[in-house]
Short mmCIF file of C-alpha atoms in Angstrom, two decimals:
data_model
loop_
_atom_site.label_atom_id
_atom_site.label_comp_id
_atom_site.label_asym_id
_atom_site.label_seq_id
_atom_site.Cartn_x
_atom_site.Cartn_y
_atom_site.Cartn_z
CA MET A 256 338.01 129.25 18.26
CA ARG A 257 340.46 126.37 18.03
CA LYS A 258 339.65 123.52 20.41
CA LEU A 259 342.24 122.38 22.91
CA SER A 260 342.31 119.06 24.65
CA PHE A 261 341.94 119.29 28.42
CA ARG A 262 345.51 118.10 28.99
CA THR A 263 347.00 120.67 26.62
CA ALA A 264 344.90 123.43 28.15
CA ALA A 265 347.28 123.62 31.12
CA ALA A 266 350.18 124.65 28.90
CA ALA A 267 348.06 127.22 27.15
CA VAL A 268 347.09 128.94 30.40
CA ALA A 269 350.35 128.81 32.33
CA ALA A 270 351.10 132.42 31.53
CA LEU A 271 347.63 133.45 32.62
CA ALA A 272 348.27 132.10 36.10
CA VAL A 273 351.12 134.58 36.42
CA LEU A 274 349.21 137.44 34.82
CA ALA A 275 345.90 136.78 36.58
CA PRO A 276 344.67 140.37 36.79
CA ALA A 277 344.99 140.73 33.03
CA ALA A 278 343.28 137.39 32.48
CA THR A 279 340.07 138.55 34.09
CA ALA A 280 339.80 141.19 31.41
CA CYS A 281 339.62 138.58 28.64
CA SER A 282 338.52 140.03 25.30
CA SER A 283 334.95 139.60 24.13
CA LYS A 284 332.91 140.09 21.01
CA ASP A 285 329.26 140.72 20.21
CA SER A 286 327.29 137.50 20.06
CA GLY A 287 324.06 138.93 18.75
CA SER A 288 322.15 137.24 21.60
CA GLY A 289 321.81 137.41 25.36
CA GLY A 290 320.80 140.20 27.66
CA GLY A 291 321.42 143.70 26.48
CA GLY A 292 320.33 146.53 28.75
CA GLY A 293 322.95 145.27 31.20
CA ASP A 294 323.04 148.32 33.45
CA LYS A 295 320.24 146.94 35.67
CA ALA A 296 320.46 143.22 34.98
CA LYS A 297 319.99 140.47 37.55
CA VAL A 298 322.70 137.81 37.82
CA ALA A 299 322.26 134.65 39.90
CA PHE A 300 325.28 133.27 41.77
CA LEU A 301 324.43 129.75 42.94
CA MET A 302 326.98 127.96 45.13
CA PRO A 303 326.87 124.29 46.15
CA ASP A 304 327.52 123.85 49.86
CA ILE A 305 328.68 125.25 53.17
CA ALA A 306 330.95 122.30 54.05
CA SER A 307 333.68 124.17 52.17
CA THR A 308 333.96 127.52 53.91
CA ARG A 309 335.30 129.26 50.81
CA TYR A 310 331.91 129.95 49.21
CA GLU A 311 330.55 132.11 52.01
CA GLN A 312 333.87 133.68 52.97
CA TYR A 313 335.39 134.37 49.57
CA ASP A 314 333.57 133.39 46.36
CA ALA A 315 330.29 135.19 47.01
CA PRO A 316 331.74 138.44 48.44
CA LEU A 317 334.39 138.66 45.71
CA PHE A 318 331.90 138.01 42.92
CA LYS A 319 329.48 140.60 44.30
CA ALA A 320 332.23 143.19 44.68
CA LYS A 321 333.43 142.75 41.10
CA MET A 322 329.88 142.91 39.73
CA LYS A 323 329.26 146.11 41.65
CA GLU A 324 332.46 147.56 40.21
CA LEU A 325 331.47 146.61 36.67
CA CYS A 326 327.78 147.39 36.94
CA GLY A 327 326.56 149.47 39.85
CA GLY A 328 322.92 148.94 38.89
CA CYS A 329 323.13 145.17 38.52
CA GLU A 330 321.72 142.90 41.22
CA VAL A 331 323.36 139.66 42.34
CA LEU A 332 320.94 136.97 43.50
CA TYR A 333 323.09 134.81 45.76
CA GLN A 334 322.02 131.42 47.07
CA ASN A 335 323.81 128.42 48.60
CA ALA A 336 322.22 124.97 48.14
CA ASN A 337 323.85 123.36 51.19
CA ALA A 338 324.69 120.19 49.21
CA ASP A 339 321.08 119.67 48.08
CA ALA A 340 320.74 119.28 44.30
CA ALA A 341 316.94 119.61 44.42
CA LYS A 342 317.27 122.82 46.42
CA GLN A 343 319.70 124.20 43.85
CA GLN A 344 317.18 123.43 41.10
CA GLN A 345 314.57 125.41 43.04
CA GLN A 346 316.99 128.29 43.52
CA ALA A 347 317.71 128.41 39.79
CA THR A 348 313.97 128.36 39.00
CA SER A 349 313.40 131.19 41.47
CA ALA A 350 316.25 133.25 40.02
CA LEU A 351 314.84 132.90 36.52
CA ALA A 352 311.38 133.85 37.78
CA GLN A 353 312.92 137.01 39.26
CA GLY A 354 314.36 137.87 35.85
CA ALA A 355 317.95 136.69 36.06
CA LYS A 356 319.66 137.07 32.68
CA VAL A 357 322.75 135.07 33.69
CA ILE A 358 323.12 132.12 36.05
CA VAL A 359 326.59 131.47 37.46
CA ILE A 360 326.43 128.01 39.00
CA ASP A 361 328.81 125.78 40.92
CA PRO A 362 326.71 122.61 40.76
CA VAL A 363 325.97 120.34 43.69
CA ASP A 364 325.46 117.51 41.22
CA SER A 365 327.09 118.01 37.82
CA ALA A 366 324.70 115.61 36.09
CA ALA A 367 321.56 117.05 37.68
CA ALA A 368 322.68 120.58 36.79
CA ALA A 369 322.20 119.77 33.10
CA SER A 370 318.46 120.39 33.57
CA ILE A 371 319.25 123.83 34.99
CA VAL A 372 321.30 124.65 31.90
CA ARG A 373 318.51 123.57 29.55
CA MET A 374 315.84 125.40 31.57
CA ALA A 375 317.81 128.64 31.66
CA GLN A 376 318.68 128.57 27.99
CA SER A 377 315.05 127.86 27.07
CA ARG A 378 314.22 131.12 28.83
CA LYS A 379 316.92 133.04 26.95
CA ALA A 380 319.24 133.21 29.97
CA THR A 381 322.90 132.26 29.76
CA VAL A 382 324.74 129.86 32.08
CA ILE A 383 328.30 130.10 33.38
CA ALA A 384 329.54 126.88 34.97
CA TYR A 385 331.75 127.94 37.86
CA ASP A 386 334.54 125.82 39.38
CA ARG A 387 332.79 122.55 38.42
CA PRO A 388 331.89 121.67 34.82
CA ILE A 389 328.52 120.40 33.60
CA PRO A 390 329.41 117.64 31.08
CA ALA A 391 325.86 116.55 30.19
CA ALA A 392 324.73 119.94 28.88
CA LYS A 393 326.62 122.66 27.07
CA ALA A 394 326.82 125.71 29.30
CA ASP A 395 327.56 129.02 27.64
CA TYR A 396 330.89 129.41 29.45
CA TYR A 397 333.05 127.70 32.08
CA VAL A 398 335.42 129.39 34.54
CA SER A 399 337.70 127.34 36.78
CA PHE A 400 341.18 126.26 37.68
CA ASP A 401 342.54 123.36 35.62
CA ASN A 402 341.25 120.56 37.83
CA GLU A 403 343.04 117.66 36.18
CA LYS A 404 346.33 119.53 36.39
CA LEU A 405 345.48 120.40 39.98
CA GLY A 406 345.04 116.72 40.83
CA GLN A 407 348.34 115.85 39.18
CA MET A 408 350.06 118.53 41.26
CA ILE A 409 348.50 117.20 44.48
CA GLY A 410 349.66 113.66 43.75
CA GLN A 411 353.11 114.52 42.45
CA SER A 412 353.89 116.75 45.41
CA LEU A 413 353.02 113.90 47.78
CA VAL A 414 355.01 111.32 45.79
CA ASP A 415 358.06 113.60 45.69
CA ARG A 416 357.88 114.10 49.46
CA LEU A 417 357.63 110.38 50.15
CA LYS A 418 360.53 109.57 47.85
CA GLU A 419 362.63 112.33 49.40
CA SER A 420 362.01 110.90 52.87
CA LYS A 421 362.50 107.29 51.63
CA ALA A 422 359.08 106.38 52.99
CA GLN A 423 357.90 102.79 52.97
CA GLY A 424 354.34 101.60 52.49
CA GLY A 425 351.39 102.54 50.34
CA LEU A 426 348.90 105.34 49.80
CA LEU A 427 345.28 106.13 50.50
CA GLN A 428 343.44 108.28 47.97
CA VAL A 429 340.53 110.30 49.32
CA ASN A 430 338.63 111.74 46.36
CA GLY A 431 335.87 114.31 46.24
CA SER A 432 332.17 113.88 45.66
CA PRO A 433 331.10 111.28 43.08
CA THR A 434 328.45 113.73 41.80
CA ASP A 435 331.02 116.48 41.11
CA ALA A 436 332.58 116.43 37.63
CA ALA A 437 335.48 118.56 38.86
CA ALA A 438 336.19 115.92 41.52
CA ALA A 439 336.41 113.32 38.75
CA LEU A 440 339.01 115.45 36.97
CA ILE A 441 341.02 115.92 40.17
CA LYS A 442 340.82 112.17 40.77
CA LYS A 443 342.12 111.48 37.28
CA GLY A 444 344.99 113.90 37.82
CA VAL A 445 345.95 112.33 41.16
CA HIS A 446 346.01 108.89 39.56
CA SER A 447 348.31 110.16 36.81
CA ALA A 448 350.91 110.91 39.49
CA VAL A 449 350.24 108.12 41.98
CA ASP A 450 349.79 105.13 39.66
CA PRO A 451 353.32 105.17 38.16
CA SER A 452 354.99 106.28 41.41
CA GLY A 453 356.00 102.87 42.71
CA PHE A 454 353.88 103.35 45.84
CA LYS A 455 351.01 100.88 46.09
CA LEU A 456 347.53 102.37 46.20
CA LEU A 457 346.11 100.61 49.25
CA ALA A 458 342.55 101.91 48.83
CA GLU A 459 340.57 104.90 47.58
CA TYR A 460 337.25 106.49 48.39
CA ASP A 461 334.84 108.93 46.73
CA THR A 462 333.64 111.20 49.55
CA PRO A 463 329.88 111.94 49.42
CA ASN A 464 329.31 115.70 49.13
CA TRP A 465 332.97 116.29 50.07
CA GLU A 466 331.97 115.87 53.74
CA PRO A 467 335.03 115.84 56.05
CA SER A 468 333.22 113.56 58.52
CA LYS A 469 332.71 110.93 55.81
CA ALA A 470 336.39 111.12 54.87
CA GLN A 471 337.37 110.78 58.53
CA GLU A 472 335.13 107.75 58.99
CA TRP A 473 336.55 106.00 55.93
CA VAL A 474 340.19 106.75 56.79
CA SER A 475 339.59 105.46 60.32
CA GLY A 476 338.58 102.14 58.84
CA GLN A 477 341.69 102.03 56.65
CA ILE A 478 343.93 102.75 59.66
CA SER A 479 342.42 99.75 61.41
CA LYS A 480 343.04 97.65 58.32
CA PHE A 481 346.49 98.80 57.20
CA HIS A 482 348.00 100.21 60.41
CA THR A 483 351.57 101.44 59.77
CA GLN A 484 351.49 100.51 56.06
CA ILE A 485 350.01 103.93 55.22
CA ALA A 486 352.85 106.14 54.01
CA GLY A 487 350.70 109.05 52.83
CA VAL A 488 347.20 110.25 51.97
CA ALA A 489 346.30 111.98 48.71
CA ALA A 490 343.23 113.97 49.76
CA ALA A 491 341.39 115.99 47.13
CA ASN A 492 340.66 119.08 49.21
CA ASP A 493 341.29 120.63 52.60
CA GLY A 494 338.09 119.27 54.09
CA THR A 495 338.86 115.65 53.21
CA GLY A 496 342.48 116.23 54.19
CA GLY A 497 341.41 117.60 57.56
CA GLY A 498 339.10 114.63 58.09
CA SER A 499 341.96 112.27 57.24
CA ILE A 500 344.29 113.95 59.73
CA ALA A 501 341.59 113.82 62.41
CA ALA A 502 341.27 110.07 61.85
CA PHE A 503 344.97 109.45 62.49
CA LYS A 504 344.93 111.62 65.62
CA ALA A 505 341.83 109.90 66.95
CA ALA A 506 343.53 106.55 66.44
CA GLY A 507 346.63 107.73 68.29
CA ALA A 508 348.65 107.05 65.14
CA LYS A 509 351.42 109.11 63.59
CA VAL A 510 350.03 111.41 60.91
CA PRO A 511 351.73 110.72 57.55
CA PRO A 512 352.00 113.37 54.84
CA VAL A 513 348.44 114.38 53.89
CA THR A 514 347.53 116.63 50.97
CA GLY A 515 344.79 119.21 50.52
CA ASN A 516 343.40 121.80 48.14
CA ASP A 517 341.79 125.27 48.46
CA ALA A 518 344.19 126.90 50.97
CA GLU A 519 341.42 127.37 53.53
CA LEU A 520 342.48 129.10 56.74
CA ALA A 521 342.35 125.95 58.89
CA ALA A 522 344.35 124.01 56.31
CA VAL A 523 346.99 126.70 56.00
CA GLN A 524 347.34 126.61 59.79
CA ARG A 525 347.75 122.84 59.60
CA VAL A 526 350.49 123.28 57.01
CA VAL A 527 352.19 125.82 59.27
CA SER A 528 352.05 123.43 62.23
CA GLY A 529 353.15 120.43 60.16
CA ASP A 530 349.92 118.45 60.51
CA GLN A 531 349.12 118.77 56.78
CA TYR A 532 351.82 118.41 54.15
CA ASN A 533 350.42 120.60 51.39
CA THR A 534 347.45 122.49 50.07
CA ILE A 535 346.70 124.10 46.71
CA SER A 536 346.50 127.86 46.43
CA LYS A 537 343.73 128.78 44.02
CA PRO A 538 343.29 132.51 44.49
CA ILE A 539 339.50 132.62 44.46
CA LYS A 540 339.67 136.27 43.51
CA ILE A 541 340.89 135.17 40.06
CA VAL A 542 337.96 132.93 39.22
CA ALA A 543 335.32 135.01 41.02
CA GLU A 544 336.32 138.14 39.13
CA ALA A 545 336.69 136.27 35.83
CA ALA A 546 333.15 134.93 36.26
CA ALA A 547 331.86 138.42 37.01
CA VAL A 548 333.54 139.83 33.90
CA ALA A 549 332.03 137.04 31.80
CA ALA A 550 328.59 137.58 33.35
CA TYR A 551 328.75 141.30 32.60
CA ASP A 552 329.75 140.56 29.01
CA PHE A 553 326.72 138.31 28.63
CA VAL A 554 324.24 140.84 30.04
CA GLN A 555 325.62 143.36 27.55
CA GLY A 556 324.97 140.94 24.71
CA LYS A 557 328.62 140.03 24.25
CA LYS A 558 330.27 136.60 24.22
CA PRO A 559 333.42 136.22 26.36
CA GLN A 560 336.33 134.40 24.79
CA GLY A 561 338.01 131.56 26.69
CA ASN A 562 341.45 130.01 26.33
CA ALA A 563 340.30 126.38 26.02
CA THR A 564 337.28 124.20 25.31
CA LEU A 565 336.15 121.64 27.89
CA PHE A 566 333.07 119.43 27.48
CA ASP A 567 332.33 121.39 24.30
CA THR A 568 332.08 124.58 26.37
CA PRO A 569 334.22 127.71 25.87
CA SER A 570 336.36 127.79 29.00
CA GLN A 571 338.71 130.01 30.92
CA LEU A 572 341.12 127.84 32.93
CA PHE A 573 343.83 128.88 35.39
CA VAL A 574 346.76 126.93 36.86
CA PRO A 575 347.07 126.86 40.69
CA THR A 576 350.11 126.62 43.00
CA VAL A 577 351.19 123.87 45.41
CA VAL A 578 351.82 125.25 48.90
CA THR A 579 354.04 123.53 51.48
CA GLN A 580 356.08 124.87 54.38
CA GLN A 581 358.77 125.69 51.83
CA ASN A 582 356.79 128.45 50.14
CA ILE A 583 353.92 129.20 52.52
CA LYS A 584 355.31 132.62 53.41
CA ASP A 585 354.64 133.61 49.79
CA VAL A 586 350.95 132.91 50.38
CA VAL A 587 350.54 134.14 53.95
CA LYS A 588 351.63 137.76 53.68
CA GLN A 589 350.48 141.30 54.19
CA GLY A 590 347.89 142.20 51.58
CA GLY A 591 347.40 138.56 50.59
CA ALA A 592 344.19 136.53 50.70
CA LEU A 593 345.40 135.25 54.08
CA GLU A 594 347.43 137.61 56.24
CA PRO A 595 349.74 136.70 59.14
CA LYS A 596 347.31 138.17 61.69
CA GLN A 597 344.70 135.62 60.55
CA VAL A 598 346.97 132.58 60.39
CA CYS A 599 349.56 133.14 63.12
CA THR A 600 347.25 133.12 66.11
CA GLY A 601 347.78 131.34 69.44
CA VAL A 602 349.53 128.01 69.02
CA TYR A 603 350.56 128.83 65.44
CA ALA A 604 352.56 131.97 66.27
CA GLN A 605 355.84 130.21 67.02
CA ALA A 606 355.62 128.01 63.92
CA CYS A 607 354.94 131.08 61.78
CA THR A 608 358.05 132.78 63.13
CA LYS A 609 360.11 129.69 62.36
CA LEU A 610 358.84 129.69 58.78
CA GLY A 611 359.57 133.39 58.30
CA ILE A 612 355.94 134.49 58.20
CA GLN A 613 355.75 138.05 59.48
#
């Protein structure tokens, strides 16, 4: 397979973002190794935390459903590490002891997860890095959205909004966890848009474990320091964005445009109400089902084919969508991941009507 640089991977997968259902059925070939006897295989699905609500609400149920569809006799061993890298190591060890042939892991700590990769592979199990890469060890496969491109989209959307409104001042950049390799890619992408924008970067922060409360605490300090100089906040996900917004409200200050990522329900409601400027729609169904397809290939002794190579790992990358009030009705719709009856409750009903969400 021809290697692609991470930056050129985005161009290669643009069409896949439009044709997502087809992408999950990526072709595969026999690898001559791996499980075999896949009709009753055990597959571990190890998620990193509960601070982001997506893992319990979407990733795990969607992955399980797709695995059941592909392999009715397969068993999914689901665990959430609650932001504890040592606990995730124990969960991986337990899954292998129970006979897991494939480990799908969204690592708490990308560096620490390298030992999980080596342990699994030494026991003839395969590893799919999910959502976050594992740079220090070569997993067998990686499934995610293009995180560097995602970061660039977050930053550029904010910069465009500030220029359109002729905003004055500088920016805060609230990054994700310093132990998350995907957060580092998002951070790099945000910088690629913010650094040449002409808006001064006042300060930035790497948020431990992506905790919204940590983001809120840091932003509160920056409000005290910079006051009305803050024109906008480039936050790496909806949790850090929500924490940033809470900091401005607690200070009795006007909330500037604040970004997000993941299109969580609370964030989408904040976009509807105008509290949050944008979020990033990453239909979790796409990556969850792609990971399930890849896992099933592995237990059958086949090797799934990606569309890029990242950290020397065959990868399947998808391109997300920026969501603002301008296009939110394309995301909140009947039959969508978020439906109007979920979003347009109570105080949000009138705003939904104004935005054409029905």
